[in-house]
Short mmCIF file of C-alpha atoms in Angstrom, two decimals:
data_model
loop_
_atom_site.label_atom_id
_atom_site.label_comp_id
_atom_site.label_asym_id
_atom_site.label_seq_id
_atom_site.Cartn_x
_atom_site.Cartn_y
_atom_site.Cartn_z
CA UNK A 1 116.86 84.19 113.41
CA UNK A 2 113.71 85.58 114.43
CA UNK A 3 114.86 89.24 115.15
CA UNK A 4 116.25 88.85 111.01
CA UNK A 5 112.97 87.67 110.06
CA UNK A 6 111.31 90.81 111.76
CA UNK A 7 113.52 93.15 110.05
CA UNK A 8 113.57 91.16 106.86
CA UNK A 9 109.49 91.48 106.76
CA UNK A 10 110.34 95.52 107.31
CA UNK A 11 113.02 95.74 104.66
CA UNK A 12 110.26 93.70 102.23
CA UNK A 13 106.87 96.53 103.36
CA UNK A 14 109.57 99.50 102.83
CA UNK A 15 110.33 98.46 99.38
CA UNK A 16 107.43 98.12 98.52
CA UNK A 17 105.80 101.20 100.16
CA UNK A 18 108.89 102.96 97.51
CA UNK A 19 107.99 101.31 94.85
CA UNK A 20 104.02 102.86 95.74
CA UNK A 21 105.19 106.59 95.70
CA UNK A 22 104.25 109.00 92.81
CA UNK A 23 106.76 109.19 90.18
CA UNK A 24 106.83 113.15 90.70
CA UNK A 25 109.13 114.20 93.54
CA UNK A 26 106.72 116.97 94.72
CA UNK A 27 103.89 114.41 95.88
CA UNK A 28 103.95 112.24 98.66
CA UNK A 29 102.84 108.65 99.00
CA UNK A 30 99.61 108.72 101.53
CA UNK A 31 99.04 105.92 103.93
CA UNK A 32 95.90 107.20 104.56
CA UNK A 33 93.15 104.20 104.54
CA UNK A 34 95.61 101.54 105.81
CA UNK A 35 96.31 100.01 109.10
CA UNK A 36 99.58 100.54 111.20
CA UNK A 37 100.49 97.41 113.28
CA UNK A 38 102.71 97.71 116.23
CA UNK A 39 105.87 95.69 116.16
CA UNK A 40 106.55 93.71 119.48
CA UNK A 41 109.60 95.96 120.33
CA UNK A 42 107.91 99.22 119.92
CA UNK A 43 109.07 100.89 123.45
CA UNK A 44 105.79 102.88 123.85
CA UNK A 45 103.40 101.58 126.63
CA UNK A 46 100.87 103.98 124.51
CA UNK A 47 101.31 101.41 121.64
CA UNK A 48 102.00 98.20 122.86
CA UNK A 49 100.36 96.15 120.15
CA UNK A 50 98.24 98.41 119.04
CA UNK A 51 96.51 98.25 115.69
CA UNK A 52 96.01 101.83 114.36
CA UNK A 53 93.33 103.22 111.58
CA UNK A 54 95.15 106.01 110.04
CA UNK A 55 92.77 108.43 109.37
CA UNK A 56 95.17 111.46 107.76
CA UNK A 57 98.55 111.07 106.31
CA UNK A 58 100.61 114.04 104.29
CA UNK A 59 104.23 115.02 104.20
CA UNK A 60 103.33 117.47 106.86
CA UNK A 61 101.37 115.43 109.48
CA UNK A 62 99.49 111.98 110.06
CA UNK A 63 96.54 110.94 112.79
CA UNK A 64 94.77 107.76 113.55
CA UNK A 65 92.72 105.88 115.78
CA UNK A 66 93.80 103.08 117.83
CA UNK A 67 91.22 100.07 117.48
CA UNK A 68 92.68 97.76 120.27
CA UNK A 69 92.10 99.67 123.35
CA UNK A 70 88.64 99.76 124.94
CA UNK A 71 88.27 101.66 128.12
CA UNK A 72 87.01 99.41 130.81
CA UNK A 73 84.34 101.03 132.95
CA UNK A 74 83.18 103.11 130.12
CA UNK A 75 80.37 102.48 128.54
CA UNK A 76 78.33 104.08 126.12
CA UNK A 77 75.48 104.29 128.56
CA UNK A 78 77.62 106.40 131.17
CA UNK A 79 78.90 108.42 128.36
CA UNK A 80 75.50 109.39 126.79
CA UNK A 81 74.64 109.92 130.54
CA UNK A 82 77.48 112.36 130.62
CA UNK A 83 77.04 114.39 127.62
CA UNK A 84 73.05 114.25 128.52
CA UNK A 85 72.22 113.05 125.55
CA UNK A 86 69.12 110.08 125.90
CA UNK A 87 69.36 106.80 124.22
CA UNK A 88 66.07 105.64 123.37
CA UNK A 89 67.38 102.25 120.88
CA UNK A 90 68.21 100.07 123.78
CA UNK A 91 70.14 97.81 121.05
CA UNK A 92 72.77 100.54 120.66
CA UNK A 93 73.64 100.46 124.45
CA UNK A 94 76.42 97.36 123.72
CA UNK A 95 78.93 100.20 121.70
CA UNK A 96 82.13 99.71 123.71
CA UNK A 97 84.38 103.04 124.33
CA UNK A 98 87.98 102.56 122.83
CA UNK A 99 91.00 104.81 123.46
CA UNK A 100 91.76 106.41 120.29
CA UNK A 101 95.16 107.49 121.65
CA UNK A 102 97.26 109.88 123.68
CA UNK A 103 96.25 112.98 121.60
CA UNK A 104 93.05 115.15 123.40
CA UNK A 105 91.82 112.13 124.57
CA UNK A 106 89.03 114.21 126.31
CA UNK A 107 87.45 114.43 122.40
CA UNK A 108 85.28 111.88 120.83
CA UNK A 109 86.21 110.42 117.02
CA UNK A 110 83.90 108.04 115.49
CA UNK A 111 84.98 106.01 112.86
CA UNK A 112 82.03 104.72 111.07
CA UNK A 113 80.84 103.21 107.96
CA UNK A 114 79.48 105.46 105.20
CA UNK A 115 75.89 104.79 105.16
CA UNK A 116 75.59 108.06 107.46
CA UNK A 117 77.43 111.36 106.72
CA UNK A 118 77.42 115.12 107.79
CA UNK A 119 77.52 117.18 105.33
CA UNK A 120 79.77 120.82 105.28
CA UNK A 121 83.33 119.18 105.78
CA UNK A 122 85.83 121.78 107.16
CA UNK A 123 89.46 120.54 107.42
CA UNK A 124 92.15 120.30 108.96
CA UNK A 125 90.55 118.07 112.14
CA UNK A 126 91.18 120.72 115.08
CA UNK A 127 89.01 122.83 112.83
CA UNK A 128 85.53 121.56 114.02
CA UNK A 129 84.54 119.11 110.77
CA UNK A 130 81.45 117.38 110.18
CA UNK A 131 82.21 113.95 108.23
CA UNK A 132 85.73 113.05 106.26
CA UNK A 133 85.49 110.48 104.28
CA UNK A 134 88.76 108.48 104.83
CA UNK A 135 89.00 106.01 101.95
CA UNK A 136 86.95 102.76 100.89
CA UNK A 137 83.34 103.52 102.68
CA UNK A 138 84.99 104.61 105.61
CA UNK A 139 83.96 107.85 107.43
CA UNK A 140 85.21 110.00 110.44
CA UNK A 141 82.76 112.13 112.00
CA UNK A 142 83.73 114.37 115.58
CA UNK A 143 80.67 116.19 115.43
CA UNK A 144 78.13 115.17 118.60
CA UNK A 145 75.70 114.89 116.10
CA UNK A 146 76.30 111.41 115.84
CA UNK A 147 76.17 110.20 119.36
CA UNK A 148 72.72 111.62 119.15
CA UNK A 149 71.98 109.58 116.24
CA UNK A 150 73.61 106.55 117.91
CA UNK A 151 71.28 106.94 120.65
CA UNK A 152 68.31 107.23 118.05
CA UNK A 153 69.31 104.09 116.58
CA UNK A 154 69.64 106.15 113.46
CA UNK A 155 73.54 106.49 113.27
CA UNK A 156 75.84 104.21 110.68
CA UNK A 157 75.41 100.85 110.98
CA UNK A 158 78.92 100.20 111.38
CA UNK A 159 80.90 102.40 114.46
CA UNK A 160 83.77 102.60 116.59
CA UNK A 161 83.66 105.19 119.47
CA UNK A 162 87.09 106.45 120.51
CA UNK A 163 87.85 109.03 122.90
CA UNK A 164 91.84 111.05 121.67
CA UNK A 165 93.91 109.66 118.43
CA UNK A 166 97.58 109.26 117.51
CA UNK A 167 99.57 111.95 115.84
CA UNK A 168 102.98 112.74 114.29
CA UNK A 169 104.40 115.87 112.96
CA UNK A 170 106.31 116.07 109.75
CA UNK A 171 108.41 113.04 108.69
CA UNK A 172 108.32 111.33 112.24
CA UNK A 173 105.76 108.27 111.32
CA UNK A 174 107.75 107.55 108.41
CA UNK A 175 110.74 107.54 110.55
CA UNK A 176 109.34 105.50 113.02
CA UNK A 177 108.54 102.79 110.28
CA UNK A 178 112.04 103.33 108.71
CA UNK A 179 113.23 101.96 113.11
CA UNK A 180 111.00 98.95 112.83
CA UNK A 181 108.51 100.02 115.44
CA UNK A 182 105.42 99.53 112.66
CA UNK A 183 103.87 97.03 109.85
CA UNK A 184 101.72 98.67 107.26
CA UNK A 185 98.78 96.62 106.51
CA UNK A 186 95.56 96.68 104.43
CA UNK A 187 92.41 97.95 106.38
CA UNK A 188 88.82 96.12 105.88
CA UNK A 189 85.84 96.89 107.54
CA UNK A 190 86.02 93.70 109.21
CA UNK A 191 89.07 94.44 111.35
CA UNK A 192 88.18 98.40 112.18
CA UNK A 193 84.09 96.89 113.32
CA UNK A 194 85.20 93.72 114.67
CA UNK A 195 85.25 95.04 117.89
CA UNK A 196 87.42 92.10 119.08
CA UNK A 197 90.26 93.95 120.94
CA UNK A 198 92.04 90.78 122.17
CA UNK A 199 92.24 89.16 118.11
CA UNK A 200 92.61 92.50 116.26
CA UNK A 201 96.64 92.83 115.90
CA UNK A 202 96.79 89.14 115.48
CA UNK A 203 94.25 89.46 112.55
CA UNK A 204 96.03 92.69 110.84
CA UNK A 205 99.19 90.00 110.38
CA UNK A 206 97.65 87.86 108.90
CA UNK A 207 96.33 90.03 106.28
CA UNK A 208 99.89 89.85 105.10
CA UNK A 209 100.90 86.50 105.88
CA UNK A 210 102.74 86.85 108.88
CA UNK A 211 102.32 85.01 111.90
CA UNK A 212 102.64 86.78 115.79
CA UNK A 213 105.62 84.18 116.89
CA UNK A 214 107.49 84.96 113.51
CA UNK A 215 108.71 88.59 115.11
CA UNK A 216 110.71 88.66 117.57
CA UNK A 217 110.62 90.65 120.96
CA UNK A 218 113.79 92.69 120.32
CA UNK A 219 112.93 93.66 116.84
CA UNK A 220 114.42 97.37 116.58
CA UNK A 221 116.55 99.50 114.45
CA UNK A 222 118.36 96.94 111.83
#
């Protein structure tokens, strides 16, 4: 019963993701802005319940950052240390280090709100941008200018620090959704700041009325 439910609930988000997509054949339906939630089954130790901020999402490629996995003895004192850059706020030494994913996860992303911004974009993201704006007041910034202004205590008042991100190539993340190993949810500032690793997946459910025990543990391909 429960593994139906599961796939049910997947059946129901890929309707409705079809019934989202541009009535012209030669665009493609972004997902860009919204919040991937792992399914129990997903047979990735990378991903196991992970709640994902995808930050870029075409027909030829997606990214994201994960928002569930902080790395423990990391802190944002030892990396500031590090990079030799000096804090002097003392009330910005409590930002926790998350791993963004398995993707150069020697690089820093900061997802942040969009009361700061660096100006002179340059896409795609290997290409050395400032600040994209992802959707909804919602900015990600790579640039090292903003650890500096972390330290300063003049950085967005809203941030994540992540260190790598996800990322699939053409098609696969819609494939992987298609095999039941992800939810699409709404994002809110609320869940990517919470900073509350252990509640975050738990929380992205709800936001469309599913509770944890109602998917099962061997939800896969239907």
């Amino acid at each position: 019963m429960l593994f139906f439910l599961a796939t049910r609930i997947v059946a129901l988000h890929l309707a409705a993701m079809s019934a989202q997509s541009p009535s012209d054949p030669t665009e493609t339906a972004t997902l860009q802005g919204r919040l991937l939630v792992a399914m129990p089954g997903l047979d990735d130790p990378n991903f196991d319940h992970s709640v994902i901020y995808l930050c870029q999402h075409d027909e030829e490629s997606a990214m994201g950052i994960i928002l569930n996995q902080p790395i423990a003895g990391l802190s944002f004192t030892r990396m500031m240390d590090e990079l030799g850059i000096e804090i002097t706020d003392e009330s910005q030494t409590d930002h926790s280090i998350y791993n963004g994913g398995p993707v150069q996860n020697d690089r820093g992303f900061v997802l942040h709100s969009l009361d700061y911004f660096i100006d002179d974009i340059t896409l795609p993201l290997n290409v050395d941008p400032e600040t994209l704006e992802v959707r909804r007041g919602v900015g990600l910034t790579v640039s090292r200018d903003i650890l500096v202004d972390l330290s300063k205590g003049t950085g967005p008042s809203k941030a994540l620090i992540a260190l790598g991100y996800a990322g699939w190539g053409a098609g696969q993340l819609e494939a992987e959704i298609r095999d039941n190993a992800w939810l699409v949810a709404p994002a809110s500032h609320e869940i990517l700041f919470s900073h509350d690793p252990e509640h975050i997946w738990q929380s992205a459910l709800k936001t469309l009325g599913i509770a944890p025990e109602h998917l099962s543990h061997l939800s896969g391909k239907a």
